[in-house]
Amino acid sequence: MDLSRGLPADPDTPAHRFPEAGPAPGAAPPLDRELARALATSARGAREPLTPENLAARQARDAADRPRPALGELRADGRFEVEELCVPGAPGDPDVTLVSARPAGLAGPLPLLYYMHGGGMVMGNARSVLPRLLDSLASGPELAVISVEYRLAPATRYPGALEDCYAGLAWTAAHAAGLGVDADRVVIGGKSAGGGLAAALALLTRDRGGPAPIGQLLLCPMLDDRGATFSSHRMEGVDTWDRTSNATVWQAVLGDLYGSADVPAYAAPARATDLSGLPPAYVEVGSTEILRDEDVAYAQAIWRAGGDAELHVWPGAFHGFDTLAPRAALSRDARASRARWLRRVLAPAAPSPPAPPSSGPGSGPAR
């Protein structure tokens, strides 16, 4: 096990050095017209940034206001089989809650999407993302979903959330038969903070020799704590996610590590120096997101390491565009692209071609 592969990158390594990015010339890309209309009619565009001072109050408000559907609601009149599982956490850590869901009536082991919710690693819950995920199964590949209830910062700092996700994945793989899932066809994924956790989980399970996912679905992932990219400055005031909020949540997650050169790649995957040996990645981001350049750079780093990455930069899209405007054409295109990628990655391996006939003695034509 080579744990050095998850150590922080040398900030002087050219492949990982970002340019100094102060106020940059030029304008931000224009918003997609449908998305701009949706943003204009939403309070989200004028949302107060997260700060260390208001974080506790915003967390309390989110916990009270964010939908947390009951299991009966998630079952949707019998369309899905849903159960909540309590599984062992890492040694010395509390148990981890997993919410398991699958289309009802499907026999045989199903491929699995092991999913981490968004919320900046400071908000959100495992149940709130499931209605949207389950709805997507109607037009996507037949698969099961497990959503992870990981601990939130700053009450639990790095590596608590990641260890929760790893413990849940390891338990799931060990109990796949009882869950009715195929341990050899697991995709890990998530959105925003959940996408960053999925990328970190891919690194961690590689380096620990843990369960081997066959894909990583990274939707607008939070990957870089440094906030030094061009887009992190240029998209300020355009994107729904702002630099102040981004810095606040990274500080909440990292604590005393924040702002240092000692941040591990398992905390901020953009710092990884070795992205070889990872499962195929689907990386998606909007062109007007502050996270755009770190996500594009991550896909490029996977390619440089000889890996497989499918990159989508949706023109005129802001952070969380498909949640805010689910019926917009760009949102529909994004969901269709994710579904196509999942079908390809989860397709059973083709059988090996038959061996050619032997050319040994006696195998030639009869005379």
Short mmCIF file of C-alpha atoms in Angstrom, two decimals:
data_model
loop_
_atom_site.label_atom_id
_atom_site.label_comp_id
_atom_site.label_asym_id
_atom_site.label_seq_id
_atom_site.Cartn_x
_atom_site.Cartn_y
_atom_site.Cartn_z
CA MET A 1 0.00 0.00 0.00
CA ASP A 2 1.63 3.24 -1.17
CA LEU A 3 0.22 5.99 1.02
CA SER A 4 2.66 8.49 -0.45
CA ARG A 5 0.37 8.72 -3.46
CA GLY A 6 -2.17 10.60 -1.34
CA LEU A 7 0.29 13.14 0.07
CA PRO A 8 -0.02 16.82 -0.81
CA ALA A 9 1.41 18.04 -4.07
CA ASP A 10 4.58 20.10 -4.03
CA PRO A 11 3.31 23.64 -4.66
CA ASP A 12 6.33 24.22 -6.90
CA THR A 13 5.47 21.31 -9.20
CA PRO A 14 4.65 22.97 -12.56
CA ALA A 15 1.83 20.55 -13.39
CA HIS A 16 -0.02 21.60 -10.24
CA ARG A 17 0.91 25.28 -9.94
CA PHE A 18 -1.97 27.64 -10.64
CA PRO A 19 -1.29 31.12 -11.99
CA GLU A 20 -1.69 34.03 -9.66
CA ALA A 21 -5.33 34.88 -10.19
CA GLY A 22 -6.31 38.34 -9.11
CA PRO A 23 -8.91 40.40 -10.92
CA ALA A 24 -8.67 39.09 -14.46
CA PRO A 25 -9.34 40.86 -17.76
CA GLY A 26 -12.37 40.03 -19.82
CA ALA A 27 -15.92 39.14 -18.94
CA ALA A 28 -17.36 35.92 -17.56
CA PRO A 29 -19.09 33.65 -20.08
CA PRO A 30 -22.77 34.53 -20.53
CA LEU A 31 -25.35 32.56 -18.63
CA ASP A 32 -27.58 30.21 -20.56
CA ARG A 33 -30.81 32.13 -21.21
CA GLU A 34 -33.11 29.58 -19.56
CA LEU A 35 -30.84 29.29 -16.57
CA ALA A 36 -30.53 33.06 -16.27
CA ARG A 37 -34.33 33.38 -16.14
CA ALA A 38 -34.56 30.68 -13.48
CA LEU A 39 -31.84 32.37 -11.44
CA ALA A 40 -33.51 35.76 -11.72
CA THR A 41 -36.74 34.40 -10.21
CA SER A 42 -34.95 32.51 -7.44
CA ALA A 43 -33.80 33.79 -4.08
CA ARG A 44 -30.71 31.63 -4.49
CA GLY A 45 -28.94 34.18 -6.67
CA ALA A 46 -29.03 36.76 -3.87
CA ARG A 47 -28.23 34.35 -1.05
CA GLU A 48 -26.06 35.65 1.76
CA PRO A 49 -22.58 34.10 1.64
CA LEU A 50 -21.59 31.59 4.28
CA THR A 51 -19.12 33.01 6.78
CA PRO A 52 -17.54 31.58 9.94
CA GLU A 53 -19.80 33.93 11.89
CA ASN A 54 -23.12 32.85 10.35
CA LEU A 55 -22.30 29.19 9.68
CA ALA A 56 -23.92 27.77 12.82
CA ALA A 57 -27.14 29.67 12.21
CA ARG A 58 -27.22 28.64 8.55
CA GLN A 59 -26.67 25.00 9.52
CA ALA A 60 -29.56 25.14 11.98
CA ARG A 61 -31.79 26.73 9.33
CA ASP A 62 -30.78 24.10 6.76
CA ALA A 63 -31.46 21.24 9.17
CA ALA A 64 -34.94 22.65 9.84
CA ASP A 65 -35.84 23.58 6.27
CA ARG A 66 -34.22 20.97 4.02
CA PRO A 67 -36.66 18.18 3.11
CA ARG A 68 -35.91 14.92 4.89
CA PRO A 69 -38.50 12.55 3.42
CA ALA A 70 -39.75 9.59 5.41
CA LEU A 71 -38.91 6.13 4.13
CA GLY A 72 -42.56 5.65 3.15
CA GLU A 73 -42.40 8.74 0.94
CA LEU A 74 -39.23 7.47 -0.70
CA ARG A 75 -40.94 4.17 -1.50
CA ALA A 76 -43.30 6.15 -3.76
CA ASP A 77 -46.35 3.87 -3.48
CA GLY A 78 -44.28 0.73 -3.84
CA ARG A 79 -42.16 1.77 -6.83
CA PHE A 80 -38.97 1.44 -4.75
CA GLU A 81 -37.70 -0.76 -1.97
CA VAL A 82 -36.09 1.52 0.61
CA GLU A 83 -34.46 0.77 3.95
CA GLU A 84 -32.17 2.58 6.35
CA LEU A 85 -29.09 0.70 7.53
CA CYS A 86 -26.82 1.35 10.49
CA VAL A 87 -23.34 -0.03 9.80
CA PRO A 88 -20.04 0.05 11.71
CA GLY A 89 -17.90 3.13 11.23
CA ALA A 90 -14.12 3.25 11.28
CA PRO A 91 -12.49 2.00 14.51
CA GLY A 92 -13.24 4.52 17.23
CA ASP A 93 -15.86 6.33 15.12
CA PRO A 94 -19.65 6.14 15.44
CA ASP A 95 -21.82 3.95 13.23
CA VAL A 96 -22.69 5.19 9.75
CA THR A 97 -26.22 5.45 8.40
CA LEU A 98 -26.84 4.33 4.83
CA VAL A 99 -30.13 4.73 2.97
CA SER A 100 -30.53 1.90 0.47
CA ALA A 101 -33.01 2.10 -2.41
CA ARG A 102 -33.74 0.06 -5.50
CA PRO A 103 -36.56 -0.28 -8.02
CA ALA A 104 -39.13 -2.75 -6.74
CA GLY A 105 -39.55 -6.14 -8.36
CA LEU A 106 -36.15 -6.41 -10.04
CA ALA A 107 -34.58 -9.80 -9.47
CA GLY A 108 -30.89 -10.54 -9.32
CA PRO A 109 -28.01 -8.39 -8.12
CA LEU A 110 -28.15 -4.83 -9.45
CA PRO A 111 -25.26 -2.49 -10.16
CA LEU A 112 -24.92 0.16 -7.47
CA LEU A 113 -24.49 3.94 -7.34
CA TYR A 114 -22.88 4.70 -3.97
CA TYR A 115 -23.69 8.39 -3.50
CA MET A 116 -22.45 11.26 -1.33
CA HIS A 117 -24.76 14.29 -0.94
CA GLY A 118 -23.77 17.91 -1.44
CA GLY A 119 -23.97 20.82 0.97
CA GLY A 120 -20.38 22.00 1.29
CA MET A 121 -19.62 19.19 3.77
CA VAL A 122 -21.40 21.37 6.33
CA MET A 123 -25.05 20.82 5.37
CA GLY A 124 -27.34 18.28 3.73
CA ASN A 125 -28.44 14.75 4.53
CA ALA A 126 -28.61 11.35 2.89
CA ARG A 127 -32.38 11.32 2.38
CA SER A 128 -32.86 14.72 0.78
CA VAL A 129 -31.07 13.78 -2.45
CA LEU A 130 -32.89 10.47 -2.95
CA PRO A 131 -36.16 11.66 -4.57
CA ARG A 132 -34.20 13.26 -7.41
CA LEU A 133 -31.88 10.25 -7.73
CA LEU A 134 -34.74 7.77 -7.71
CA ASP A 135 -36.68 9.82 -10.25
CA SER A 136 -33.69 9.65 -12.58
CA LEU A 137 -33.80 5.83 -12.45
CA ALA A 138 -37.04 5.91 -14.44
CA SER A 139 -35.11 6.92 -17.58
CA GLY A 140 -31.64 5.74 -16.62
CA PRO A 141 -30.00 2.36 -16.18
CA GLU A 142 -31.49 -0.16 -13.76
CA LEU A 143 -29.42 0.15 -10.62
CA ALA A 144 -29.59 0.40 -6.86
CA VAL A 145 -28.61 3.51 -4.90
CA ILE A 146 -27.04 3.85 -1.47
CA SER A 147 -26.86 7.36 -0.02
CA VAL A 148 -24.39 8.01 2.81
CA GLU A 149 -25.13 10.01 5.96
CA TYR A 150 -21.62 11.28 6.68
CA ARG A 151 -20.73 13.54 9.59
CA LEU A 152 -20.63 17.28 8.87
CA ALA A 153 -18.02 19.93 9.59
CA PRO A 154 -17.04 21.78 11.68
CA ALA A 155 -18.38 19.43 14.36
CA THR A 156 -16.44 16.68 12.56
CA ARG A 157 -13.39 17.83 10.64
CA TYR A 158 -11.34 15.96 8.04
CA PRO A 159 -11.02 12.98 7.83
CA GLY A 160 -14.31 12.16 9.59
CA ALA A 161 -16.67 12.47 6.61
CA LEU A 162 -14.33 10.56 4.30
CA GLU A 163 -13.84 7.76 6.83
CA ASP A 164 -17.63 7.47 7.13
CA CYS A 165 -17.91 7.12 3.36
CA TYR A 166 -15.12 4.54 3.24
CA ALA A 167 -16.58 2.49 6.11
CA GLY A 168 -19.98 2.45 4.41
CA LEU A 169 -18.48 1.38 1.09
CA ALA A 170 -16.41 -1.38 2.67
CA TRP A 171 -19.47 -2.71 4.54
CA THR A 172 -21.60 -2.55 1.40
CA ALA A 173 -19.04 -4.50 -0.62
CA ALA A 174 -18.79 -7.15 2.10
CA HIS A 175 -22.59 -7.51 2.31
CA ALA A 176 -23.40 -7.08 -1.37
CA ALA A 177 -25.15 -10.43 -1.73
CA GLY A 178 -27.57 -9.68 1.10
CA LEU A 179 -28.25 -6.23 -0.32
CA GLY A 180 -28.94 -7.63 -3.79
CA VAL A 181 -26.19 -5.59 -5.42
CA ASP A 182 -23.28 -6.55 -7.63
CA ALA A 183 -20.03 -5.81 -5.80
CA ASP A 184 -18.17 -5.85 -9.11
CA ARG A 185 -20.31 -3.07 -10.59
CA VAL A 186 -20.21 -0.19 -8.12
CA VAL A 187 -19.93 3.46 -9.16
CA ILE A 188 -19.14 6.03 -6.49
CA GLY A 189 -20.50 9.51 -7.05
CA GLY A 190 -21.70 12.77 -5.66
CA LYS A 191 -22.42 16.41 -6.35
CA SER A 192 -20.46 19.46 -5.20
CA ALA A 193 -19.04 18.51 -1.79
CA GLY A 194 -20.26 14.97 -2.44
CA GLY A 195 -18.37 14.93 -5.73
CA GLY A 196 -15.22 15.96 -3.89
CA LEU A 197 -15.78 13.17 -1.36
CA ALA A 198 -16.29 10.69 -4.20
CA ALA A 199 -12.98 11.74 -5.79
CA ALA A 200 -11.25 11.44 -2.42
CA LEU A 201 -12.86 8.06 -1.82
CA ALA A 202 -11.51 6.81 -5.16
CA LEU A 203 -7.99 7.81 -4.06
CA LEU A 204 -8.39 6.30 -0.59
CA THR A 205 -9.79 2.95 -1.68
CA ARG A 206 -7.04 2.69 -4.31
CA ASP A 207 -4.31 3.31 -1.76
CA ARG A 208 -5.80 1.11 0.95
CA GLY A 209 -6.56 -1.72 -1.43
CA GLY A 210 -10.24 -1.44 -0.52
CA PRO A 211 -13.34 -2.14 -2.60
CA ALA A 212 -12.64 -1.27 -6.23
CA PRO A 213 -15.36 0.88 -7.83
CA ILE A 214 -15.60 0.74 -11.61
CA GLY A 215 -16.42 4.43 -12.04
CA GLN A 216 -16.58 7.80 -10.30
CA LEU A 217 -19.40 10.23 -11.09
CA LEU A 218 -18.10 13.69 -10.16
CA LEU A 219 -20.74 16.39 -10.57
CA CYS A 220 -19.36 19.94 -10.09
CA PRO A 221 -17.02 18.50 -7.44
CA MET A 222 -15.30 20.60 -4.75
CA LEU A 223 -11.69 19.54 -5.19
CA ASP A 224 -9.34 22.41 -4.29
CA ASP A 225 -9.10 24.26 -0.99
CA ARG A 226 -6.72 26.93 -2.32
CA GLY A 227 -9.15 29.12 -4.29
CA ALA A 228 -6.41 30.27 -6.65
CA THR A 229 -7.81 29.45 -10.09
CA PHE A 230 -8.88 31.94 -12.73
CA SER A 231 -12.54 30.89 -12.53
CA SER A 232 -12.62 31.12 -8.73
CA HIS A 233 -12.01 34.87 -9.17
CA ARG A 234 -13.66 35.60 -12.49
CA MET A 235 -17.00 33.89 -11.71
CA GLU A 236 -17.40 35.67 -8.38
CA GLY A 237 -20.77 37.42 -8.44
CA VAL A 238 -21.95 35.31 -11.40
CA ASP A 239 -22.06 31.83 -9.90
CA THR A 240 -24.51 30.78 -7.20
CA TRP A 241 -21.57 29.49 -5.13
CA ASP A 242 -19.17 32.26 -4.09
CA ARG A 243 -15.56 32.50 -2.95
CA THR A 244 -16.47 33.50 0.60
CA SER A 245 -18.73 30.48 1.08
CA ASN A 246 -16.15 28.20 -0.52
CA ALA A 247 -13.42 29.43 1.82
CA THR A 248 -15.74 29.13 4.82
CA VAL A 249 -16.59 25.48 4.23
CA TRP A 250 -12.98 24.50 3.50
CA GLN A 251 -11.94 26.18 6.75
CA ALA A 252 -14.70 24.31 8.58
CA VAL A 253 -13.53 20.99 7.12
CA LEU A 254 -9.78 21.46 7.50
CA GLY A 255 -9.50 23.42 10.75
CA ASP A 256 -5.87 24.23 11.49
CA LEU A 257 -4.79 22.67 8.19
CA TYR A 258 -6.61 25.37 6.24
CA GLY A 259 -4.24 27.62 4.31
CA SER A 260 -1.25 25.37 4.87
CA ALA A 261 0.84 23.29 2.51
CA ASP A 262 0.03 20.18 4.54
CA VAL A 263 -3.48 19.52 3.23
CA PRO A 264 -3.63 15.86 2.09
CA ALA A 265 -5.03 14.85 -1.28
CA TYR A 266 -7.62 12.76 0.57
CA ALA A 267 -9.01 16.09 1.87
CA ALA A 268 -8.60 18.09 -1.35
CA PRO A 269 -8.09 15.80 -4.35
CA ALA A 270 -6.75 18.62 -6.55
CA ARG A 271 -3.56 18.32 -4.49
CA ALA A 272 -2.95 14.71 -5.56
CA THR A 273 0.33 14.11 -7.36
CA ASP A 274 -0.60 10.63 -8.63
CA LEU A 275 -3.96 10.01 -10.28
CA SER A 276 -2.99 6.71 -11.87
CA GLY A 277 -4.94 3.54 -11.21
CA LEU A 278 -8.27 5.29 -10.65
CA PRO A 279 -11.61 4.11 -12.06
CA PRO A 280 -13.02 5.93 -15.11
CA ALA A 281 -14.33 9.37 -14.17
CA TYR A 282 -17.25 11.44 -15.39
CA VAL A 283 -16.44 15.08 -14.56
CA GLU A 284 -19.15 17.70 -15.05
CA VAL A 285 -19.09 21.43 -14.34
CA GLY A 286 -20.64 24.64 -15.66
CA SER A 287 -18.69 27.27 -17.58
CA THR A 288 -19.76 30.01 -15.14
CA GLU A 289 -18.86 28.15 -11.94
CA ILE A 290 -16.05 29.19 -9.63
CA LEU A 291 -15.17 25.46 -9.49
CA ARG A 292 -14.80 25.20 -13.29
CA ASP A 293 -11.03 25.39 -13.62
CA GLU A 294 -10.21 23.02 -10.74
CA ASP A 295 -12.59 20.44 -12.21
CA VAL A 296 -11.19 20.78 -15.73
CA ALA A 297 -7.65 20.53 -14.32
CA TYR A 298 -8.60 17.33 -12.47
CA ALA A 299 -9.84 15.66 -15.64
CA GLN A 300 -6.66 16.74 -17.41
CA ALA A 301 -4.54 15.33 -14.59
CA ILE A 302 -6.34 11.98 -14.91
CA TRP A 303 -5.57 11.97 -18.63
CA ARG A 304 -1.90 12.82 -17.99
CA ALA A 305 -1.76 9.85 -15.62
CA GLY A 306 -3.06 7.57 -18.40
CA GLY A 307 -6.56 7.35 -16.97
CA ASP A 308 -10.06 7.60 -18.40
CA ALA A 309 -12.11 10.76 -17.87
CA GLU A 310 -15.16 12.12 -19.68
CA LEU A 311 -15.35 15.87 -19.19
CA HIS A 312 -18.45 18.02 -19.71
CA VAL A 313 -18.33 21.81 -19.31
CA TRP A 314 -21.91 22.96 -19.78
CA PRO A 315 -21.99 26.39 -21.45
CA GLY A 316 -23.59 29.12 -19.40
CA ALA A 317 -24.28 26.85 -16.42
CA PHE A 318 -23.84 27.87 -12.79
CA HIS A 319 -23.30 25.67 -9.74
CA GLY A 320 -26.28 23.37 -9.15
CA PHE A 321 -28.03 24.49 -12.35
CA ASP A 322 -29.96 21.27 -12.89
CA THR A 323 -31.39 21.41 -9.36
CA LEU A 324 -32.50 25.02 -9.67
CA ALA A 325 -33.82 24.65 -13.24
CA PRO A 326 -34.54 20.94 -13.74
CA ARG A 327 -36.65 21.42 -16.89
CA ALA A 328 -34.16 23.63 -18.73
CA ALA A 329 -32.77 22.12 -21.93
CA LEU A 330 -29.23 22.19 -20.56
CA SER A 331 -30.35 20.34 -17.41
CA ARG A 332 -32.05 17.67 -19.49
CA ASP A 333 -28.94 17.29 -21.63
CA ALA A 334 -26.76 16.93 -18.53
CA ARG A 335 -28.96 14.22 -17.03
CA ALA A 336 -29.03 12.33 -20.33
CA SER A 337 -25.23 12.47 -20.61
CA ARG A 338 -24.81 11.11 -17.07
CA ALA A 339 -27.23 8.27 -17.83
CA ARG A 340 -25.38 7.35 -21.04
CA TRP A 341 -22.06 7.27 -19.22
CA LEU A 342 -23.50 5.12 -16.43
CA ARG A 343 -24.89 2.65 -18.97
CA ARG A 344 -21.51 2.32 -20.63
CA VAL A 345 -19.57 1.93 -17.39
CA LEU A 346 -22.05 -0.49 -15.84
CA ALA A 347 -22.51 -2.67 -18.90
CA PRO A 348 -21.36 -6.25 -18.23
CA ALA A 349 -17.98 -7.03 -19.71
CA ALA A 350 -18.14 -8.61 -23.16
CA PRO A 351 -17.22 -12.29 -23.25
CA SER A 352 -13.72 -13.09 -24.40
CA PRO A 353 -13.48 -14.22 -28.03
CA PRO A 354 -12.96 -17.97 -28.54
CA ALA A 355 -9.36 -19.12 -28.80
CA PRO A 356 -8.12 -19.74 -32.35
CA PRO A 357 -7.89 -23.39 -33.41
CA SER A 358 -4.66 -25.10 -32.51
CA SER A 359 -1.95 -25.18 -35.17
CA GLY A 360 -0.05 -28.07 -33.62
CA PRO A 361 0.73 -31.46 -35.24
CA GLY A 362 -2.29 -33.09 -36.79
CA SER A 363 -4.28 -29.89 -36.99
CA GLY A 364 -3.70 -29.27 -40.69
CA PRO A 365 -6.06 -30.30 -43.50
CA ALA A 366 -6.55 -34.00 -44.10
CA ARG A 367 -4.63 -35.41 -47.06
#
